[in-house]
Short mmCIF file of N, CA, C and O in Angstrom, two decimals:
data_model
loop_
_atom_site.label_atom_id
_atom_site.label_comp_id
_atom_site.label_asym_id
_atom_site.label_seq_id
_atom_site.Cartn_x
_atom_site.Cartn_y
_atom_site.Cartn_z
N UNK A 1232 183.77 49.99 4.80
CA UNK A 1232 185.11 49.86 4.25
C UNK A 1232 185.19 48.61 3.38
O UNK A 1232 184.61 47.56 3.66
N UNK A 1233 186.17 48.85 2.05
CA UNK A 1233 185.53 47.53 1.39
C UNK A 1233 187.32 47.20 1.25
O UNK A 1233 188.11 48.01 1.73
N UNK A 1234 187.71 46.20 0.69
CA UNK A 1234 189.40 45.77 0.92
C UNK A 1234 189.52 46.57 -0.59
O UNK A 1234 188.64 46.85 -1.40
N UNK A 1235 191.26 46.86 -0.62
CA UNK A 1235 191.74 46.82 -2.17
C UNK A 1235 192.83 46.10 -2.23
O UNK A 1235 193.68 45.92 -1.36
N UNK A 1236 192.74 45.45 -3.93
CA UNK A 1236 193.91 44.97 -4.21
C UNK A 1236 195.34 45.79 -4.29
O UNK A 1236 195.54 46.90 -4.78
N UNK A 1237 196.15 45.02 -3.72
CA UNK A 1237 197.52 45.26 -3.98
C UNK A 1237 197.70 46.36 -5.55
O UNK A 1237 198.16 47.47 -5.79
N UNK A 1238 197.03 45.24 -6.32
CA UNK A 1238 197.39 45.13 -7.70
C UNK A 1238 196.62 46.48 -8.24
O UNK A 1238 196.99 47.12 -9.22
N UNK A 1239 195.58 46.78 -7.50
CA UNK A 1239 195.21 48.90 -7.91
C UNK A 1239 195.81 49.41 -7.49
O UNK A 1239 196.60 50.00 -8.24
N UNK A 1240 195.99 49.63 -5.94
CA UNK A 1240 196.40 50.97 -5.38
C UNK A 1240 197.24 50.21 -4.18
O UNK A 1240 197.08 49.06 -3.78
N UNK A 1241 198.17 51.17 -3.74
CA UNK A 1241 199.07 50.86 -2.29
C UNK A 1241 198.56 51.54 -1.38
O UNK A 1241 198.00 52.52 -1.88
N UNK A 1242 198.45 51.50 -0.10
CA UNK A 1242 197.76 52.38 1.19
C UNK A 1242 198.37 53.72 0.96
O UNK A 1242 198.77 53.84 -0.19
N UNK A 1243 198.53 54.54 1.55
CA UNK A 1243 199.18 55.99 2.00
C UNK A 1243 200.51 55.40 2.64
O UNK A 1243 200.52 54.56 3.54
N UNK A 1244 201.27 55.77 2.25
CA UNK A 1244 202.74 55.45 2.68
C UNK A 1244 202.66 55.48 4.15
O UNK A 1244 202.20 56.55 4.56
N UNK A 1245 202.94 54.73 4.95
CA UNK A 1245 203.09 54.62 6.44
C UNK A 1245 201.89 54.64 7.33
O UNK A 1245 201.78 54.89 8.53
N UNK A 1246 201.18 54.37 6.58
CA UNK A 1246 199.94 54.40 7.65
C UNK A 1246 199.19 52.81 7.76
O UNK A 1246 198.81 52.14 6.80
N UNK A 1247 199.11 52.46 9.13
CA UNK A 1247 198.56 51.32 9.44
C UNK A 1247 197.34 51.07 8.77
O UNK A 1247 196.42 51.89 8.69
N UNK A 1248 197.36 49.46 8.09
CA UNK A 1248 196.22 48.78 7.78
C UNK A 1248 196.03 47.17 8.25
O UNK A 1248 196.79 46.35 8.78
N UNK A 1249 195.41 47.15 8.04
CA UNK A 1249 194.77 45.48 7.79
C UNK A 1249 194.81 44.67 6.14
O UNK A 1249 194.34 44.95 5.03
N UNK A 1250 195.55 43.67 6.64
CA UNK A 1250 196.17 43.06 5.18
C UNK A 1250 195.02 41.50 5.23
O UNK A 1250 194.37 41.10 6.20
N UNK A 1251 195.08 40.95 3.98
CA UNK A 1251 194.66 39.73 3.56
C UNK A 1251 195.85 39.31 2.90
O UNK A 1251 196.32 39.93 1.95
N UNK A 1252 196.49 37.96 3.53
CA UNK A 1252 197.63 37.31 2.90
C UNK A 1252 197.31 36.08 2.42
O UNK A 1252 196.23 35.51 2.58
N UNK A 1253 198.11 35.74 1.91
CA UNK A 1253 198.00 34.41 1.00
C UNK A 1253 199.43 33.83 1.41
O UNK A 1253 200.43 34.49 1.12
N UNK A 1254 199.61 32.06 2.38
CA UNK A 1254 200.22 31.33 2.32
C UNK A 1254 200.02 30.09 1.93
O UNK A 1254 198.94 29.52 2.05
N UNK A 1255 201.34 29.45 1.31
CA UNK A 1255 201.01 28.11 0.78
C UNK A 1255 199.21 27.99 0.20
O UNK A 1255 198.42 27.05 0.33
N UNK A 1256 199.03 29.24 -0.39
CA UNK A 1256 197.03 28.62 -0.86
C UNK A 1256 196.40 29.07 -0.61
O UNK A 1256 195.68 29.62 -1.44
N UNK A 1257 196.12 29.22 1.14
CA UNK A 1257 195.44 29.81 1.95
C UNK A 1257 195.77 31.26 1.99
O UNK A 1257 196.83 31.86 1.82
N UNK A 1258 194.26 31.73 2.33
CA UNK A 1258 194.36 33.55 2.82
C UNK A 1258 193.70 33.71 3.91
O UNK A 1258 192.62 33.16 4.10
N UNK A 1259 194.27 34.50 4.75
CA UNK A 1259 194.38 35.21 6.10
C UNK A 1259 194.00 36.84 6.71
O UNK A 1259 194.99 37.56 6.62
N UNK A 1260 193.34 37.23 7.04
CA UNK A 1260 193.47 38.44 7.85
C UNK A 1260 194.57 38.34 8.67
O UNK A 1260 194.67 37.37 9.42
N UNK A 1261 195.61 39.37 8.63
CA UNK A 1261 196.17 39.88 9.20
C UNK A 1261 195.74 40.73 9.84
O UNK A 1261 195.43 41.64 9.08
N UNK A 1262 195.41 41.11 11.44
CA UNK A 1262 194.98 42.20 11.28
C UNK A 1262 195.89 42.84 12.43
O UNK A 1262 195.49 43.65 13.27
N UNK A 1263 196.93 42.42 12.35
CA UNK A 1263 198.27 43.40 13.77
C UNK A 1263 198.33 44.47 12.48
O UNK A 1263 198.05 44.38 11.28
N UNK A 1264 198.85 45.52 13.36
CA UNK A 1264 199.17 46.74 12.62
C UNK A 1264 200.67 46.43 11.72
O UNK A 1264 201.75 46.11 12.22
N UNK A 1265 200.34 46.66 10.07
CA UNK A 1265 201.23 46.62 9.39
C UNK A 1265 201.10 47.66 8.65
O UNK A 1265 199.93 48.00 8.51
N UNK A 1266 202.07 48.46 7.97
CA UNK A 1266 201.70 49.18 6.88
C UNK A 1266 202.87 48.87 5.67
O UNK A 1266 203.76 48.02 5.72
N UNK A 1267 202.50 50.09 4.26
CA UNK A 1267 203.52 50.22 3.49
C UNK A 1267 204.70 51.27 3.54
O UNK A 1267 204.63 52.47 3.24
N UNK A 1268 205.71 50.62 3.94
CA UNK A 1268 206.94 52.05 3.45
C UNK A 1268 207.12 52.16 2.16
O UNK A 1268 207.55 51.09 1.73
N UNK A 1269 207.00 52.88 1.38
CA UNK A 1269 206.84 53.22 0.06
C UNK A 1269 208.37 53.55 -0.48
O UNK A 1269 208.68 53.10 -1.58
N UNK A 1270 209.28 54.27 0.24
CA UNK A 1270 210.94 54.29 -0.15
C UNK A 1270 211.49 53.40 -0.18
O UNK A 1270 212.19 53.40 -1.19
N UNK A 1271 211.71 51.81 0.87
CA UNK A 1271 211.84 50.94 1.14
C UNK A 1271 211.29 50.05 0.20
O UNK A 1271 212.07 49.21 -0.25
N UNK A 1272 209.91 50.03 -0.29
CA UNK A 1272 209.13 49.59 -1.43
C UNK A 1272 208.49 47.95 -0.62
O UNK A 1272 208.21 46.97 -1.30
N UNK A 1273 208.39 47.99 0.69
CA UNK A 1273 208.16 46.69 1.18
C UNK A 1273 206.72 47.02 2.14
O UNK A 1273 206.21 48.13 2.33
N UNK A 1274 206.29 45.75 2.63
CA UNK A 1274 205.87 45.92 3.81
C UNK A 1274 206.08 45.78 5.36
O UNK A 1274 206.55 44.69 5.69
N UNK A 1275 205.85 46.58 6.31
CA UNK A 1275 206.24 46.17 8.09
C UNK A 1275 205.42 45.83 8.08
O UNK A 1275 204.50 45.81 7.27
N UNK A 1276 205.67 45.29 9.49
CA UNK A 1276 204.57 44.94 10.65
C UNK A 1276 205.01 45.12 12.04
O UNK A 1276 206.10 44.68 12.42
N UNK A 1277 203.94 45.96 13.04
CA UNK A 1277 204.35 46.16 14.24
C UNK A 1277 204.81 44.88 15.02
O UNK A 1277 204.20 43.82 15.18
N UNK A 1278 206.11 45.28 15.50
CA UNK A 1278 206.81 44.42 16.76
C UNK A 1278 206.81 44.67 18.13
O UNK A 1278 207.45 45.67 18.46
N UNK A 1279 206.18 43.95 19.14
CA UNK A 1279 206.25 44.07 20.25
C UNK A 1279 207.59 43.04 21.09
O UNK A 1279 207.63 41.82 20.91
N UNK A 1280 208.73 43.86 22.11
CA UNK A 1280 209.80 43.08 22.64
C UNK A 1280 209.82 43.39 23.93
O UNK A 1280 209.86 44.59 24.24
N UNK A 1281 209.81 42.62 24.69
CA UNK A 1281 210.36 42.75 26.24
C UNK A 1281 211.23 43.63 26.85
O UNK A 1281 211.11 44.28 27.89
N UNK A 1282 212.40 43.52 25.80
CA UNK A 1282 213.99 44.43 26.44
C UNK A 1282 213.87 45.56 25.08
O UNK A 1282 214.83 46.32 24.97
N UNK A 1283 212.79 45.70 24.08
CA UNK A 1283 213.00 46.75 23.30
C UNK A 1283 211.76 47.99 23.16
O UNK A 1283 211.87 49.20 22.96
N UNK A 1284 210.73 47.24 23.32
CA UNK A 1284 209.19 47.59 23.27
C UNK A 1284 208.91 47.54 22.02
O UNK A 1284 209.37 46.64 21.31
N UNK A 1285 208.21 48.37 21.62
CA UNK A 1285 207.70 48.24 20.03
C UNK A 1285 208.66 49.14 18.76
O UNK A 1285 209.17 50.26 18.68
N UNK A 1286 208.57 48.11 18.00
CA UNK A 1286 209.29 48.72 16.34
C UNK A 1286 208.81 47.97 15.27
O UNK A 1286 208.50 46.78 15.35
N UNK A 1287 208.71 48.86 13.95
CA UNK A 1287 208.61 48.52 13.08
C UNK A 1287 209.64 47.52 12.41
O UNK A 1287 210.86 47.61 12.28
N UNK A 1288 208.72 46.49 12.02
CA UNK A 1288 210.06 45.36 11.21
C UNK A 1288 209.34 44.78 9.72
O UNK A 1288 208.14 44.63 9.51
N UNK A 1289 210.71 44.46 8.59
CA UNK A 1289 210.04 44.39 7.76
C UNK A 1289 209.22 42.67 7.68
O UNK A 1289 209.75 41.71 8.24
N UNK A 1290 207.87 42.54 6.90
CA UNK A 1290 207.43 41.31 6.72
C UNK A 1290 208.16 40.28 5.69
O UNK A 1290 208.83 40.56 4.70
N UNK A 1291 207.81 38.92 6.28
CA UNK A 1291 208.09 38.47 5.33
C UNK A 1291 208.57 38.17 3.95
O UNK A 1291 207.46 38.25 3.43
N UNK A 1292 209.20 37.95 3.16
CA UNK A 1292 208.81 37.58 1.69
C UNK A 1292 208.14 36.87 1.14
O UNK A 1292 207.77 37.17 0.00
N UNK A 1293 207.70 35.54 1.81
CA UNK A 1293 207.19 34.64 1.27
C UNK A 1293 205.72 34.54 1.20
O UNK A 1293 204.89 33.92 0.54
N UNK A 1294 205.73 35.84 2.67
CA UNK A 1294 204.16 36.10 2.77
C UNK A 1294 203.10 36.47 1.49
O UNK A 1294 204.09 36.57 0.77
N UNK A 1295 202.39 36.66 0.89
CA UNK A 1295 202.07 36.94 -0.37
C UNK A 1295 200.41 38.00 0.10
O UNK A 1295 199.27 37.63 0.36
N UNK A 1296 201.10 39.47 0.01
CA UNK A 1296 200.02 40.32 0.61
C UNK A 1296 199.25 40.87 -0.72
O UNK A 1296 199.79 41.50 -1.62
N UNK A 1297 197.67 40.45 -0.64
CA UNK A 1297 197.19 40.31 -1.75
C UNK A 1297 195.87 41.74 -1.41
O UNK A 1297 195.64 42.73 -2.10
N UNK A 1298 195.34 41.37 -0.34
CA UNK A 1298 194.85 43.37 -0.69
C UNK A 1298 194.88 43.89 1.17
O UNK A 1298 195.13 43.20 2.16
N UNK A 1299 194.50 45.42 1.07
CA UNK A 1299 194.70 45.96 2.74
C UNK A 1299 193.28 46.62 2.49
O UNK A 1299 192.59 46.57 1.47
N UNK A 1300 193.04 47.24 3.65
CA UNK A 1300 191.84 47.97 4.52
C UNK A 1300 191.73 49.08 5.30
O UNK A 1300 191.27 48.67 6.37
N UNK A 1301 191.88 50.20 5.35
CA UNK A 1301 192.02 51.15 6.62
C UNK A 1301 191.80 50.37 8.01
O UNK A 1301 190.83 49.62 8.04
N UNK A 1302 192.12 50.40 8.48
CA UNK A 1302 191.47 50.60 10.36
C UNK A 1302 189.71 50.99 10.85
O UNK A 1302 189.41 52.18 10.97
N UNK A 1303 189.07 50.33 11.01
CA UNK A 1303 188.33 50.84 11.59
C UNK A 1303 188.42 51.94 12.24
O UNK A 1303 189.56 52.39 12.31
N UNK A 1304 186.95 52.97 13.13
CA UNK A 1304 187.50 53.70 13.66
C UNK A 1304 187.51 52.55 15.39
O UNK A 1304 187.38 51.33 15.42
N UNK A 1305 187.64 53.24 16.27
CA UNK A 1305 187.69 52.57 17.75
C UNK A 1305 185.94 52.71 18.28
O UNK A 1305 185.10 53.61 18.19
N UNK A 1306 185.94 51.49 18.80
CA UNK A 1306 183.99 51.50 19.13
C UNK A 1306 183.91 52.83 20.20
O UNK A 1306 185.00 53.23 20.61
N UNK A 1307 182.82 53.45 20.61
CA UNK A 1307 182.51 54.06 21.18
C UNK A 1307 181.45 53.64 22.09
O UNK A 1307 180.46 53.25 21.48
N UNK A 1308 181.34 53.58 23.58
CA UNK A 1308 180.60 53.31 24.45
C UNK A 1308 179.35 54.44 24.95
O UNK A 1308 178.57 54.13 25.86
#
Protein backbone atom coordinates (compact mmCIF):
# COMPACT_ATOMS: atom_id res chain seq x y z
CA UNK A 1 0.00 0.00 0.00
CA UNK A 2 1.64 3.20 -0.93
CA UNK A 3 -0.07 6.77 0.71
CA UNK A 4 -1.99 9.37 -1.67
CA UNK A 5 -2.10 12.88 -1.71
CA UNK A 6 -5.04 14.74 -0.68
CA UNK A 7 -4.24 16.88 -3.62
CA UNK A 8 -4.98 13.60 -6.41
CA UNK A 9 -7.62 11.71 -5.15
CA UNK A 10 -10.06 11.58 -1.88
CA UNK A 11 -10.62 7.94 -0.28
CA UNK A 12 -14.12 6.32 -1.14
CA UNK A 13 -16.56 8.35 0.67
CA UNK A 14 -16.92 6.85 4.21
CA UNK A 15 -14.60 4.39 4.43
CA UNK A 16 -11.89 4.24 7.11
CA UNK A 17 -8.24 5.21 6.49
CA UNK A 18 -5.05 6.17 7.85
CA UNK A 19 -4.12 9.86 7.44
CA UNK A 20 -0.59 11.74 7.50
CA UNK A 21 -1.17 15.24 9.08
CA UNK A 22 0.71 18.18 9.21
CA UNK A 23 0.79 20.45 12.52
CA UNK A 24 2.52 23.60 13.22
CA UNK A 25 5.45 21.88 10.53
CA UNK A 26 5.42 18.65 11.71
CA UNK A 27 3.70 15.42 10.11
CA UNK A 28 2.08 12.61 11.86
CA UNK A 29 0.42 9.27 11.28
CA UNK A 30 -2.75 9.31 12.35
CA UNK A 31 -3.68 6.10 12.45
CA UNK A 32 -7.33 5.97 14.71
CA UNK A 33 -9.96 5.31 12.26
CA UNK A 34 -10.89 8.48 10.32
CA UNK A 35 -12.47 8.79 7.08
CA UNK A 36 -13.94 11.26 4.32
CA UNK A 37 -17.67 12.31 4.26
CA UNK A 38 -17.79 13.56 0.90
CA UNK A 39 -21.52 15.53 1.30
CA UNK A 40 -20.26 17.19 4.36
CA UNK A 41 -16.95 17.81 2.28
CA UNK A 42 -14.79 17.33 5.64
CA UNK A 43 -13.02 14.87 7.52
CA UNK A 44 -14.16 12.48 10.91
CA UNK A 45 -12.53 10.68 13.15
CA UNK A 46 -13.74 7.80 15.31
CA UNK A 47 -14.89 8.78 18.93
CA UNK A 48 -14.82 6.63 21.75
CA UNK A 49 -17.25 7.92 25.18
CA UNK A 50 -18.05 6.36 28.38
CA UNK A 51 -21.89 7.48 28.66
CA UNK A 52 -22.11 7.42 24.64
CA UNK A 53 -19.78 4.69 23.11
CA UNK A 54 -18.53 5.31 19.76
CA UNK A 55 -19.43 8.12 16.99
CA UNK A 56 -18.26 9.70 14.31
CA UNK A 57 -17.02 13.41 14.89
CA UNK A 58 -15.82 15.93 12.65
CA UNK A 59 -11.72 16.68 12.72
CA UNK A 60 -10.17 19.46 13.31
CA UNK A 61 -9.55 22.49 11.08
CA UNK A 62 -6.38 23.39 11.86
CA UNK A 63 -5.28 19.90 11.44
CA UNK A 64 -3.74 20.00 7.90
CA UNK A 65 -4.51 16.33 6.31
CA UNK A 66 -1.99 16.00 3.65
CA UNK A 67 -2.36 12.29 2.21
CA UNK A 68 -4.47 8.78 3.53
CA UNK A 69 -3.90 4.93 3.09
CA UNK A 70 -6.40 2.05 3.13
CA UNK A 71 -6.26 -0.13 6.26
CA UNK A 72 -4.25 -2.86 6.25
CA UNK A 73 -5.80 -6.13 6.15
CA UNK A 74 -5.89 -7.76 10.07
CA UNK A 75 -2.65 -10.17 10.72
CA UNK A 76 -3.52 -13.66 10.58
CA UNK A 77 -2.13 -16.27 13.07
Amino acid sequence: MDWVKCTDRMPPDMEPVILTIENKGERHVYSCAARWNKSAQWWECLMYHEDVGKEWRSMYSFLKITHWMPYPEPAED
